[in-house]
Tab-separated table of C-alpha atoms in Angstrom:
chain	number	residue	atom	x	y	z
A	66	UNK	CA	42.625	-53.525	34.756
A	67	UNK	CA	40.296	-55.745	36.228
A	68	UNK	CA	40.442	-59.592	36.094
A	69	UNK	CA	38.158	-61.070	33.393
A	70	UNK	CA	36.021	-63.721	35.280
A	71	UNK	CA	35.560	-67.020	32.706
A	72	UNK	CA	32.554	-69.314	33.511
A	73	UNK	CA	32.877	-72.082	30.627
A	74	UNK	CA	29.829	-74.169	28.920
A	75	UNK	CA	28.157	-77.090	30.773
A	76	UNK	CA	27.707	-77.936	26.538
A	77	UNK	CA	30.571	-77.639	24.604
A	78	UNK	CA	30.114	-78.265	20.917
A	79	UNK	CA	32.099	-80.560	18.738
A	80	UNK	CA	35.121	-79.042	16.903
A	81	UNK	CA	33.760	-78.758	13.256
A	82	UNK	CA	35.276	-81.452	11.023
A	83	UNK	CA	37.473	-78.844	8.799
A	84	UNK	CA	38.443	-75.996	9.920
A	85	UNK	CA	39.659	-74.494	7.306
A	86	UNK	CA	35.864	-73.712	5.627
A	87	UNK	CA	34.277	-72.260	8.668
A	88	UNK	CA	32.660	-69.242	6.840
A	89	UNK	CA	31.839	-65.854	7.885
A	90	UNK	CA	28.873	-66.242	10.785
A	91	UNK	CA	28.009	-70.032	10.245
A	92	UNK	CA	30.108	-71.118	13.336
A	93	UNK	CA	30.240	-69.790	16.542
A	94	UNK	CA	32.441	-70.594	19.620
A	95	UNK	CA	30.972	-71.591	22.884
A	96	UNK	CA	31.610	-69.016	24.201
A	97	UNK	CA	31.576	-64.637	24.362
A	98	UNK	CA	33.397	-61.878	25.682
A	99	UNK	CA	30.736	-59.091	27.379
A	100	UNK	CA	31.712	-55.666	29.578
A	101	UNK	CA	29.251	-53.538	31.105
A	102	UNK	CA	29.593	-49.692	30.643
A	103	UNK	CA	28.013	-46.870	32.964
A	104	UNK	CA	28.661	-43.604	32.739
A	105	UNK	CA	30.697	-42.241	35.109
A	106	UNK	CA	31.673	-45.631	36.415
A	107	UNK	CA	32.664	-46.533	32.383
A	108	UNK	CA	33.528	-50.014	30.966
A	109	UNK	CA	33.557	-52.821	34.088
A	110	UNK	CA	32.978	-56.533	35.146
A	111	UNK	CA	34.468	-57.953	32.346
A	112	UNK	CA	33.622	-61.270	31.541
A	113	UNK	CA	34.032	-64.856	29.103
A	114	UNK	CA	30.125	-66.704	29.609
A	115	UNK	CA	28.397	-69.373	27.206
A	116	UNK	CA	26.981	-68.000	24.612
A	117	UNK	CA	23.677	-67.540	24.714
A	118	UNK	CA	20.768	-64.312	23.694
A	119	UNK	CA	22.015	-60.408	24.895
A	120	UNK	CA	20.344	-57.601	26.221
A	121	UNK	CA	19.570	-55.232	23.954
A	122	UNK	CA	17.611	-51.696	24.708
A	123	UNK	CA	15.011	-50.887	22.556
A	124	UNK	CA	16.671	-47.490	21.933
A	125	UNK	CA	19.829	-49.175	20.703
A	126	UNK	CA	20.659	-46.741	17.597
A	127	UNK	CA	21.886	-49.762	15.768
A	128	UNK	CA	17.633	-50.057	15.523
A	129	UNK	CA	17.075	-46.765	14.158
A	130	UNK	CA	16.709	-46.767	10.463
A	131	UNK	CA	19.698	-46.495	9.131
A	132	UNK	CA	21.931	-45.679	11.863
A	133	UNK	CA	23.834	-49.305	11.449
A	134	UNK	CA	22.943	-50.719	8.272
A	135	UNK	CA	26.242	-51.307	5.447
A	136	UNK	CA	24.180	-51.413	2.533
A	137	UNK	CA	27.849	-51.833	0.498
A	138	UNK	CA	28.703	-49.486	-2.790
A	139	UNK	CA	26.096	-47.947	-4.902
A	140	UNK	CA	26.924	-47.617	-8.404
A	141	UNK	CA	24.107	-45.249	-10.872
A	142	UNK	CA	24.167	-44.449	-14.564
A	143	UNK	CA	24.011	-40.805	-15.333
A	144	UNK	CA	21.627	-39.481	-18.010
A	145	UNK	CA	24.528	-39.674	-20.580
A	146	UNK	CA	25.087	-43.578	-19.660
A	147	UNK	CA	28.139	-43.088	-17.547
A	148	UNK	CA	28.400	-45.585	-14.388
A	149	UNK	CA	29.647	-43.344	-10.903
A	150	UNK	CA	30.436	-44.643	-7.885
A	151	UNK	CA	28.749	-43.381	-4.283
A	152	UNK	CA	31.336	-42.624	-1.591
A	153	UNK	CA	33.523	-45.721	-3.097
A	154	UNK	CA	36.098	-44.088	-0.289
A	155	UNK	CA	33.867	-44.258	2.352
A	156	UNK	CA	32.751	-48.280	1.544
């Protein structure tokens, strides 16, 4: 296991005043945890850096249409007025 190299903010921001309403992706730390992958070399330099923008390739599937997206449970009403569920297992 390789040691994970930390390089800490010149910037830190101020705790938030309560911590105990921080909500789902309105606060974010100072820093991030990133790992590079190649194949046949596979997951390596692992690091802690400010955070800051990432490198993303344009042929990322999470862009493709679809490949990424949680669009959460679909309900429909049948012809007879019944409600059914979509894949409520798989949501």
């Amino acid at each position: 296991m390789e040691k994970i190299r930390v390089q800490l903010t010149d910037c830190p921001k101020a705790k938030p005043a309560d911590e105990t309403k921080l909500g789902f992706g309105k606060i974010f730390t100072d820093h991030m945890f990133i790992m590079e992958y190649h194949e046949g070399q596979g997951w390596h330099d692992p690091r802690i850096v400010p955070f800051g923008p990432i490198a993303l390739s344009p042929a990322a599937t999470c862009l493709h249409y679809g490949q990424e997206v949680f669009e959460g449970m679909k309900a429909y009403r049948t012809e007879d007025g019944r409600i059914q569920l979509f894949r409520p297992e798989k949501n």
